[in-house]
XYZ file of C-alpha atoms in Angstrom:
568
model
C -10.910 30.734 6.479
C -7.298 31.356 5.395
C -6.123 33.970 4.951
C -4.061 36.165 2.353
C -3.018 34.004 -1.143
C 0.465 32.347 -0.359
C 2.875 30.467 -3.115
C 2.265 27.168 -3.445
C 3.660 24.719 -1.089
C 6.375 21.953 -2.868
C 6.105 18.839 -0.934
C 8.482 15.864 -2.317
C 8.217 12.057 -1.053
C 11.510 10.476 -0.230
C 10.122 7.065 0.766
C 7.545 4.663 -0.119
C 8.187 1.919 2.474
C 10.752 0.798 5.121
C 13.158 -0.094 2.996
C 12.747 2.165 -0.113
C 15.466 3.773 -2.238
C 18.345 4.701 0.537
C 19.444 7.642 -1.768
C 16.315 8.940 -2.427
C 16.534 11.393 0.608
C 19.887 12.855 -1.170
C 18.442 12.734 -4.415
C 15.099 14.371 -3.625
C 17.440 17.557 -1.453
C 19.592 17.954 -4.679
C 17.319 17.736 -7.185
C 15.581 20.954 -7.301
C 13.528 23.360 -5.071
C 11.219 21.753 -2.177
C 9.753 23.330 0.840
C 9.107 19.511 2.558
C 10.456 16.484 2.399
C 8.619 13.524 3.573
C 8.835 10.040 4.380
C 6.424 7.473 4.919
C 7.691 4.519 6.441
C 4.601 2.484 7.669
C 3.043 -0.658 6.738
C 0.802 -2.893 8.207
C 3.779 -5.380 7.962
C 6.162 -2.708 8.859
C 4.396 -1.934 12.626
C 4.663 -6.156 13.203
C 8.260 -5.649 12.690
C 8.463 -2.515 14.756
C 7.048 -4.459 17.339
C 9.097 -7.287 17.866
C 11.835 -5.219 17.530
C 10.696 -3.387 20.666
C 10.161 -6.724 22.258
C 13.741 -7.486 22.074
C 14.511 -3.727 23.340
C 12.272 -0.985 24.402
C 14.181 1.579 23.114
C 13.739 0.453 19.618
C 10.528 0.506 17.449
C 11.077 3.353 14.859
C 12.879 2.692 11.618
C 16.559 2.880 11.600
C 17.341 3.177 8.220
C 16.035 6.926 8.748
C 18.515 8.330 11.292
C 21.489 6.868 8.835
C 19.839 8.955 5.976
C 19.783 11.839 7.615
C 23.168 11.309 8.858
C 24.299 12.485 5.095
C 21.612 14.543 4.275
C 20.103 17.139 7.666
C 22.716 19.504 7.193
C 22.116 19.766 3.093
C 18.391 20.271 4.738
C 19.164 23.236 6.943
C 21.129 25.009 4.318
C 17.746 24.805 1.503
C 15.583 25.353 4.390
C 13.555 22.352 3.567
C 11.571 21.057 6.345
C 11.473 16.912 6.768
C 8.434 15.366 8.196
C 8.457 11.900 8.318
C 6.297 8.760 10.615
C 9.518 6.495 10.731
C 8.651 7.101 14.285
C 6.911 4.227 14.347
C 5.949 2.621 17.772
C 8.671 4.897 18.773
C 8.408 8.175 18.199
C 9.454 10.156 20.831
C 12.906 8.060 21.185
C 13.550 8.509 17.384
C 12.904 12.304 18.073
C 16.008 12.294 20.917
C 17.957 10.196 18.698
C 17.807 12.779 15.840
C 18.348 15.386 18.303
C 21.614 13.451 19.294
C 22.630 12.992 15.684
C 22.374 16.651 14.797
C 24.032 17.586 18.112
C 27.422 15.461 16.877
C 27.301 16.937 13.807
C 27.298 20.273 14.977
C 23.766 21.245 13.167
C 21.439 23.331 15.425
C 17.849 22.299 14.153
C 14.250 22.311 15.801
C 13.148 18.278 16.261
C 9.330 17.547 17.527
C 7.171 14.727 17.299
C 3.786 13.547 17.354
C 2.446 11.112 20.318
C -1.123 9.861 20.919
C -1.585 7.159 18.402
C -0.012 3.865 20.936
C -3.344 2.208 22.215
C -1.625 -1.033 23.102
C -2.048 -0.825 26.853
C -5.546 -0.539 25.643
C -5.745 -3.747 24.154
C -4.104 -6.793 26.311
C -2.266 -9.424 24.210
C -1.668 -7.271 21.011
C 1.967 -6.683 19.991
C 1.139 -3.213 19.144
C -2.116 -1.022 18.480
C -2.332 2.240 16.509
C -4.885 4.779 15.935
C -4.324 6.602 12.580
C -4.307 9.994 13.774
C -4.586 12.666 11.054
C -2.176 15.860 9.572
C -3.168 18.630 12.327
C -0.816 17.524 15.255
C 2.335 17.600 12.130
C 0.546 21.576 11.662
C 0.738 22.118 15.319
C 4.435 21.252 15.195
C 5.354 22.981 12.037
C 3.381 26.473 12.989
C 5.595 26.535 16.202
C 8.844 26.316 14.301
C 9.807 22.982 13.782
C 12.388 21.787 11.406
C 12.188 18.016 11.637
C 8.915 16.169 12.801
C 8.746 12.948 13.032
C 5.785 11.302 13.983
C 4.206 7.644 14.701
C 0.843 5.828 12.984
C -0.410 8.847 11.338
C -2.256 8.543 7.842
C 0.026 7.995 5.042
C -1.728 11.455 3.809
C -1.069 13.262 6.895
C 2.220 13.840 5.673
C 0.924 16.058 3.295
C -1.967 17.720 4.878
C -0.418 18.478 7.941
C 2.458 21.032 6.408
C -0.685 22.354 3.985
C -2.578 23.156 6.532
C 0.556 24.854 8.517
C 1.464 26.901 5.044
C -1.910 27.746 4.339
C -3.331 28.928 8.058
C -6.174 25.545 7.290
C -8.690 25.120 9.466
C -10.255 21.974 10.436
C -13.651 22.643 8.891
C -11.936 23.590 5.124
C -12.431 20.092 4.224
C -12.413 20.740 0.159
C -9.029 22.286 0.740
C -8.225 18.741 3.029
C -9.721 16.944 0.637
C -7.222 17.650 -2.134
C -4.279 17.586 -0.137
C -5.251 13.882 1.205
C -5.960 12.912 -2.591
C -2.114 14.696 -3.126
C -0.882 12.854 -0.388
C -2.308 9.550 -1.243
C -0.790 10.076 -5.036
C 2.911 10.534 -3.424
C 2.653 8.381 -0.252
C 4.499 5.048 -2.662
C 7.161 7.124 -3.839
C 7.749 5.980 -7.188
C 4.121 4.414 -7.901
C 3.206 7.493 -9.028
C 6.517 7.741 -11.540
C 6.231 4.881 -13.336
C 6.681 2.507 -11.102
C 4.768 -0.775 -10.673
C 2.834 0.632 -13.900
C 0.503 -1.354 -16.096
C 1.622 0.218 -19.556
C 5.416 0.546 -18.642
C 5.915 -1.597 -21.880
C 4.739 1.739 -23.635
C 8.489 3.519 -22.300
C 11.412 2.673 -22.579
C 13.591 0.648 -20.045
C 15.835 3.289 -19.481
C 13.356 5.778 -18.872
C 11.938 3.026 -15.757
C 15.738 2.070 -15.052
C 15.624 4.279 -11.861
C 12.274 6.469 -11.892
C 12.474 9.656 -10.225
C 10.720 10.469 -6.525
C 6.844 12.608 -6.768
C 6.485 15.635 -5.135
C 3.407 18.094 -5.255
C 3.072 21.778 -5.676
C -0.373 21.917 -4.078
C -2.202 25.589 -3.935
C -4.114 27.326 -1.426
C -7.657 26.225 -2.936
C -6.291 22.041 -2.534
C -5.831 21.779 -6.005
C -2.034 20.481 -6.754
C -0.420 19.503 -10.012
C 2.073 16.237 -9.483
C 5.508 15.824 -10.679
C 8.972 15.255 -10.170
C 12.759 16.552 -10.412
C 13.699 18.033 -14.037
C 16.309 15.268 -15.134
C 15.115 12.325 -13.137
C 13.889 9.214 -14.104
C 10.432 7.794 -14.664
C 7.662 9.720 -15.908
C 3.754 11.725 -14.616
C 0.945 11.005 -16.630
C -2.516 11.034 -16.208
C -2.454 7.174 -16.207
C 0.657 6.895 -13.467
C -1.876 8.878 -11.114
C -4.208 7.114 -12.222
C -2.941 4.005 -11.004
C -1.732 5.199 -7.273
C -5.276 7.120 -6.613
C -7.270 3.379 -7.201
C -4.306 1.690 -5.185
C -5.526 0.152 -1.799
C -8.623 2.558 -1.876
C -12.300 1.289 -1.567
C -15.742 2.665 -2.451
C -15.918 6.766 -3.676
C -15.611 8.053 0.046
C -12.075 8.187 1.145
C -12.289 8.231 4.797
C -9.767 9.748 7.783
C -9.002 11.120 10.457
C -9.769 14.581 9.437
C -11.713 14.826 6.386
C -13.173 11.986 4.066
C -12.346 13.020 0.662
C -14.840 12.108 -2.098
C -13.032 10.357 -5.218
C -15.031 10.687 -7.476
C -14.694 13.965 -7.249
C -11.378 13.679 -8.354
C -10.293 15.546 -11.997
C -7.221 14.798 -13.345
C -5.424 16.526 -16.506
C -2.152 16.892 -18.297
C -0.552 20.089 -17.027
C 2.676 20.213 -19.421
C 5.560 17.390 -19.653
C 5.301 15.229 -16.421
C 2.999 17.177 -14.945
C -0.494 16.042 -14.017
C -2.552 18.340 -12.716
C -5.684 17.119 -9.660
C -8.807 19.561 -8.592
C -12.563 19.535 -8.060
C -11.686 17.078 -4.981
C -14.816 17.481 -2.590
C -14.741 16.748 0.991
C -16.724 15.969 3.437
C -16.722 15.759 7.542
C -14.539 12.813 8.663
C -16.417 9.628 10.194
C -16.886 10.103 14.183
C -14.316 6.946 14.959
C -10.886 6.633 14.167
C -9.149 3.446 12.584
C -7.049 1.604 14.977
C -4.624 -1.470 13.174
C -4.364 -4.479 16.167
C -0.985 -6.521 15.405
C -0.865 -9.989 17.000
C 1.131 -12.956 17.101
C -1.079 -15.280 15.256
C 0.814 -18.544 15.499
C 4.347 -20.100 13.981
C 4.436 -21.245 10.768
C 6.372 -23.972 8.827
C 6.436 -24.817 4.724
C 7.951 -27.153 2.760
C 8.103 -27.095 -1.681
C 8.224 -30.441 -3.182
C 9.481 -29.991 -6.885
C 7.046 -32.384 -9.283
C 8.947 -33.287 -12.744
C 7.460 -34.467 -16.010
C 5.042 -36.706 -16.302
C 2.198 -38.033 -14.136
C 1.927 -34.314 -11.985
C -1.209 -35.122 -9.913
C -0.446 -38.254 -9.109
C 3.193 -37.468 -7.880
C 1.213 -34.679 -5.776
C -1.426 -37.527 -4.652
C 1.826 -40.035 -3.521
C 3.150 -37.694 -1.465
C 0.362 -35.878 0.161
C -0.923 -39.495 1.204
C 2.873 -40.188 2.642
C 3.065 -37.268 4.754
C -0.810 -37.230 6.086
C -0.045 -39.489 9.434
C 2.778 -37.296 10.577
C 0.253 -34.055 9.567
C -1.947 -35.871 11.787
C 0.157 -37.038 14.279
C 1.086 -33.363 14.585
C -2.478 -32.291 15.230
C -1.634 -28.967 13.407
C -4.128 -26.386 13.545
C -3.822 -25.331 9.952
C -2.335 -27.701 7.011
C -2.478 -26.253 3.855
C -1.531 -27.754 0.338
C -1.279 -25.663 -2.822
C -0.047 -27.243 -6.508
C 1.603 -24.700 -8.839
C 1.211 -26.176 -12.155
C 3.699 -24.006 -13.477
C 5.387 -27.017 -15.249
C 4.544 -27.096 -19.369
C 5.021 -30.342 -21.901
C 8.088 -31.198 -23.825
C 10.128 -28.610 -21.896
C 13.482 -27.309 -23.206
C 14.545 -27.132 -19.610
C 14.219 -28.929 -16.693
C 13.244 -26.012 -14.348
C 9.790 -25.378 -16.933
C 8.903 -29.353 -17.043
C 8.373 -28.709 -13.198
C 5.723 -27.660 -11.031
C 5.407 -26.638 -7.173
C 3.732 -28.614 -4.331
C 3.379 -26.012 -1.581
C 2.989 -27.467 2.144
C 1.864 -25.032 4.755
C 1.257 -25.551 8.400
C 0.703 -23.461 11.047
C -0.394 -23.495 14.525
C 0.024 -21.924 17.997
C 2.448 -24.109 19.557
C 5.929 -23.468 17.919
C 6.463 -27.399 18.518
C 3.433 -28.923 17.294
C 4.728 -26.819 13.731
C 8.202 -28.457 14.312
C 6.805 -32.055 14.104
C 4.647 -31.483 11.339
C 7.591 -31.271 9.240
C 10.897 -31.370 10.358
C 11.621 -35.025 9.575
C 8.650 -36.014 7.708
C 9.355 -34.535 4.745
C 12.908 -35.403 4.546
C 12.065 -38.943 5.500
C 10.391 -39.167 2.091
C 13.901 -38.780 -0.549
C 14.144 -42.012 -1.264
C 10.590 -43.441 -0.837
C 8.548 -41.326 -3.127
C 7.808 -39.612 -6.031
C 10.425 -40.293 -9.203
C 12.807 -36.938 -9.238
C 11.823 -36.252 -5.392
C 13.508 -33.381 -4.673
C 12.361 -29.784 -2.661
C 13.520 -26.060 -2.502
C 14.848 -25.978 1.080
C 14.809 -28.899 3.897
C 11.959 -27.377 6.332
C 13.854 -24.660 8.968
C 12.781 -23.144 11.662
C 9.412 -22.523 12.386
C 8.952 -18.762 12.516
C 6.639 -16.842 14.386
C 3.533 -15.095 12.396
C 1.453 -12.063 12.706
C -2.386 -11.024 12.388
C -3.297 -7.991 11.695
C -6.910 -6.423 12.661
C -8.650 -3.712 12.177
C -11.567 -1.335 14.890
C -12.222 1.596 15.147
C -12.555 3.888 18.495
C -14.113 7.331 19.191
C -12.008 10.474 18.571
C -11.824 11.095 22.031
C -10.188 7.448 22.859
C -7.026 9.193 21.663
C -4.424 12.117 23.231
C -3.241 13.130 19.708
C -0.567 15.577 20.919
C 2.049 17.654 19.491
C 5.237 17.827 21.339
C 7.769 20.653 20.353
C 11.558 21.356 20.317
C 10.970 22.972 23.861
C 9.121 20.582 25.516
C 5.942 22.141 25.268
C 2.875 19.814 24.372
C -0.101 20.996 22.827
C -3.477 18.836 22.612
C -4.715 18.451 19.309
C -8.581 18.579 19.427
C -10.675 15.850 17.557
C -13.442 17.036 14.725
C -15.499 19.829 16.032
C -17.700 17.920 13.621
C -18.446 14.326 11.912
C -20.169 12.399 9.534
C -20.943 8.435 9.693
C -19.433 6.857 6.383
C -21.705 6.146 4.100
C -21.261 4.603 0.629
C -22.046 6.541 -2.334
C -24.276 3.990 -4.744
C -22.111 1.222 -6.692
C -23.970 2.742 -9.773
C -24.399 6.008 -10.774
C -27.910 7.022 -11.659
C -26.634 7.533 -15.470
C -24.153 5.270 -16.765
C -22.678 5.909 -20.047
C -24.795 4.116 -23.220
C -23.212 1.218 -23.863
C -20.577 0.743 -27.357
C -22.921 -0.466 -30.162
C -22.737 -3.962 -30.644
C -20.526 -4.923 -33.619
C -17.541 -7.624 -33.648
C -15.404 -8.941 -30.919
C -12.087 -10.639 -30.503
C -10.920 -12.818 -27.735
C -7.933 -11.039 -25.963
C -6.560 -10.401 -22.837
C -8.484 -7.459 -20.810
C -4.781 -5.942 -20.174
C -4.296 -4.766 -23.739
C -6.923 -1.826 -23.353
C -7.568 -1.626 -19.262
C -4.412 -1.183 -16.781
C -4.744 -2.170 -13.210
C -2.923 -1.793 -9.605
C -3.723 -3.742 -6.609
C -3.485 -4.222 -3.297
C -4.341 -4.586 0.469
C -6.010 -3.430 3.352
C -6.016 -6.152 6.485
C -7.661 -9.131 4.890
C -9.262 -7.316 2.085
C -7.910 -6.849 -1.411
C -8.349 -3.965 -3.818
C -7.934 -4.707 -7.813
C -8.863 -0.563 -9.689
C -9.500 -1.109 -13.434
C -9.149 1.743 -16.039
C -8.882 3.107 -19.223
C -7.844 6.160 -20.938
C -10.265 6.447 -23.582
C -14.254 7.662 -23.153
C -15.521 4.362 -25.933
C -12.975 2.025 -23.464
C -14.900 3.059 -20.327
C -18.548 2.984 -22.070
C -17.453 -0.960 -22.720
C -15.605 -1.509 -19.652
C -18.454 -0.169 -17.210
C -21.023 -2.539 -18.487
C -18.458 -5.595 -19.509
C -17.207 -5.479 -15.827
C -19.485 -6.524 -13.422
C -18.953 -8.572 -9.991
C -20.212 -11.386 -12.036
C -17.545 -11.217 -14.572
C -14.974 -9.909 -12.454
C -15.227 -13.411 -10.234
C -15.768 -15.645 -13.487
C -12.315 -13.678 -14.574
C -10.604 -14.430 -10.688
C -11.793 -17.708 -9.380
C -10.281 -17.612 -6.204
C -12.846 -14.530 -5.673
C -16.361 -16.509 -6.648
C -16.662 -17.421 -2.887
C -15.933 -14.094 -1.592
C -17.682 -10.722 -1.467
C -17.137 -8.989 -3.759
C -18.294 -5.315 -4.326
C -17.485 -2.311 -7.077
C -17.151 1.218 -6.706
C -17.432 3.236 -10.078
C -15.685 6.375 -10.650
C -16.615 7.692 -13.855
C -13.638 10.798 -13.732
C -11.410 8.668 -13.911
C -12.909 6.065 -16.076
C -12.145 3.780 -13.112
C -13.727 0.872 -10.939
C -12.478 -0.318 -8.357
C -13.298 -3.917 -6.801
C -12.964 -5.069 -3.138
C -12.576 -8.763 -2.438
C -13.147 -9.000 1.281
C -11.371 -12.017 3.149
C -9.131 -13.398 0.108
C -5.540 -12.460 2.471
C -6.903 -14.209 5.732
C -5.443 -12.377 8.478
C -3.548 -10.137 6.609
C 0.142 -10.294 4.645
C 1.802 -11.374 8.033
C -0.304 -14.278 8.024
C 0.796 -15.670 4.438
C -2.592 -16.167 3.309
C -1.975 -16.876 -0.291
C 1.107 -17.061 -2.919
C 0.802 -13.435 -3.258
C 0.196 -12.568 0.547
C -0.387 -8.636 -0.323
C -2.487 -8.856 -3.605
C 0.352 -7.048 -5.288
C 0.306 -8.530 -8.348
C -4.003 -9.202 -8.302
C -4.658 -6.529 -10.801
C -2.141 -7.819 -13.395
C -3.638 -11.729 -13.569
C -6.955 -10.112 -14.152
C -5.190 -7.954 -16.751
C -4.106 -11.288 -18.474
C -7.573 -12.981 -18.860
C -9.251 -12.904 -21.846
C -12.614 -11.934 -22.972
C -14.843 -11.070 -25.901
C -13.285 -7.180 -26.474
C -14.561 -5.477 -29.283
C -12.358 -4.743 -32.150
C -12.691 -1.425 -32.775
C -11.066 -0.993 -29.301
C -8.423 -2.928 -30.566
């Protein structure tokens, strides 16, 4: 058990994505007091990148952009004492480890660098451009309890960030899982940076545009029992409410058990409350023993991939999009593409005041595994066409290159299938052993045995679900996640009963073909729906017009349905 109470631990994010905010590091270091500073780096996406970067070298693989942040900002670390932990690591980690050793060697600035190793299972799997187990927070711990000052790790849970230096401040074990529990549900809130701000927010319409302008990074002071309270720098942008947390606990989660590595945390558990002016404050989490196999993402090269836009005009839409798909189907066929995929856009509307809304969008896909065979589906085809079509024929872009794309995949491996290892400043490497314990994932009932009576019946009006639910989306592999809430108690007795599967696929056609299943979390007035297969292989493969389900939980937010009034 731990030990003695200790002050709570500050942990800020300084990075949502590859690619996030290059200032943030700065701003998070100067801002006020921290005691970590993390980084999350990692995507799906982001470890198909990482690997054909390492194609091209073998020395690469780990995100660049970090080592030219911390170019400006390790030395303002080592004089607040604040300890960075970070995966940016990537496929890489132990050469972006040496690297940051190098850089703080030329600057002069003595500081402790280890890493985390164990997670690369590509030799394991033949053909794949890179596999990675998500190993969990208590290698980071390892690191941290031996002194480290920087540790930068490689596919670790986005959470492990967080629960790795909680369980180094507060002498963890791995069997506290309540205490893991909150810290992963911490973790989870801070792991998209500004999500949890204000960012990408349903009811940003509610605040002002200067107040979103630049939102502020999270951080969480998180206490020796798990509980934490969320918030951010005094004088920085954005906002913390219940509803911004909210939001980033439904994002790309599924049913109520959260599962990894080394504890699955039970959502609906979760209690949120206000906690004073941008400050939200999380407890109750309950957790349980993590699942006996560990998640392990497969990244392949699926294929190359061509498109082409044809830009419809005015009148007579379909049959413009008829002429043209008949002109180009014996070169599609002549091709013998493996995939050929047409999409119209109507996104034209009548008696236009501009040229750009009479228009719509006829989208032409093709993929296949020969980079050729894509080549001649398109590259003169198309083109061929601009004076022997459509009236107005024009497109976006002449087809270019076909470029290579990826598949991601999911499976899962025994604990034991990994050498999750922490490797310190010295040199010394010590084993991190899997769960002394485990417990096969099962999911908690899609209904609780006592949902909430339903409003009383009285009158409706048609509007769009958005003006009394919010909504965040996104995606795991192929699946998609669309969370619903509300922030009143007579909102979620209506919204529990008006949102079933049923109405939730009459509201999303594209989903009426697909599985479809909802999670309810009454604590947070929330449901959460998971629409398994709607991204194909995943957002490498380009699946749909919105190839990460980003912007999912905002089209459902704009359908309308009978809402009653009094909600209104």
């Amino acid at each position: 058990m731990s030990g003695p109470a200790v002050s709570p631990l500050r942990i800020g994010n300084a990075s949502g994505f590859y690619g996030d905010r290059f200032d943030a590091l700065s701003e998070m270091l100067t801002g006020g007091e921290l005691d970590v500073l993390t980084g999350d780096y990692l995507a799906e996406l982001t470890m198909l990148i990482l690997g054909r970067d390492r194609l091209k070298d073998p020395g690469a693989g780990y995100a660049r952009t970090f080592l030219r942040q911390l170019e400006d900002c390790l030395g303002l670390a080592q004089e607040r004492s604040v300890k960075i932990v970070t995966n940016a690591g990537g496929l890489n980690p132990a050469g972006l480890a040496d690297a940051v050793r190098k850089l703080a060697e030329r600057l002069g600035i003595p500081v402790r660098v280890a890493h985390v190793e164990g997670d690369d299972l590509t030799a394991a799997h033949p053909g794949s451009l890179a596999a990675h187990a998500y190993l969990g927070g208590f290698g980071i711990a390892a690191c941290l309890r031996e002194g480290a000052e920087v540790v930068v790790t490689g596919r670790v849970t986005d959470a492990a960030l967080v629960t790795g230096p909680a369980a180094a401040h507060f002498g963890w074990g791995p069997g506290e899982y309540d205490r893991l529990a909150g810290a992963v549900v911490a973790g989870h809130v801070l792991e998209c940076g500004t999500q949890a701000t204000g960012g990408n927010y349903a009811f940003f319409a509610e605040h002002g545009i200067q107040q979103l302008r630049r939102p502020g990074f999270p951080l969480a002071e998180i206490h020796e029992d798990g509980s934490s309270v969320i918030t951010k720098h005094d004088g920085s942008g954005g906002f913390v409410d219940v509803g911004t947390v909210t939001a980033q606990l439904l994002y790309e989660t599924g049913g109520a058990r959260y599962a990894g590595p080394d504890v699955t945390a039970r959502l609906d558990t979760v209690r949120l409350s206000r906690a004073g002016d941008d400050r939200v404050r999380i407890e109750g989490v309950r957790g349980e023993a993590p699942p006996p196999t560990l998640k392990v993402g497969l990244n392949w090269l699926g294929g190359f991939r061509n498109e082409v836009v044809f830009v419809l005009t005015g009148l007579d839409i379909e049959a413009k999009a008829a002429l043209v798909r008949d002109q180009m189907s014996d070169a599609l066929a002549k091709s013998a593409a493996g995939e050929v995929r047409w999409d119209l856009v109507r996104s034209d509307r009548a008696d236009a005041g501009t040229e750009e809304t009479a228009s719509a969008l006829l989208r032409l896909v093709v993929r296949d595994p020969d980079q050729e065979v894509v080549g001649r589906a398109l590259s003169g085809a198309a083109i061929e066409l601009a004076l022997a079509s459509y009236p107005g024929f024009h497109v976006l872009a002449p087809p270019g290159k076909s470029a290579p794309y990826g598949v991601f995949e999911d499976v899962y491996v025994p604990h034991g299938a990994v050498g999750h290892v922490a490797v310190l400043h010295d040199g010394r490497r010590i084993p991190v052993p899997p769960p002394h314990e485990s417990r096969p994932l099962e999911a908690v009932s899609d209904e609780p045995s006592a949902l909430p009576e339903p409003l009383p019946s009285g009158s409706t009006r048609r509007a769009p679900l958005g003006l009394v639910a919010g909504a965040r989306s996104g995606d795991k592999g192929g699946n998609a996640n669309v969370g619903v809430w509300v922030r009143s108690d007579d909102a979620w007795r209506w919204l529990v009963h008006e949102l079933t599967v049923e109405r939730f696929q009459q509201l999303l056609p594209e989903t009426r073909s697909l599985d479809v299943t909802r999670h309810v979390l009454p604590n947070l007035r929330a449901l959460n729906f998971v629409a398994e297969g709607i991204l194909g292989a995943g957002v490498a493969a380009q699946h749909r017009f919105d190839p990460q389900a980003k912007a999912l939980g905002e089209w459902l937010r704009s359908r309308h349905l009978e809402i009653p009034e009094t909600l209104l």
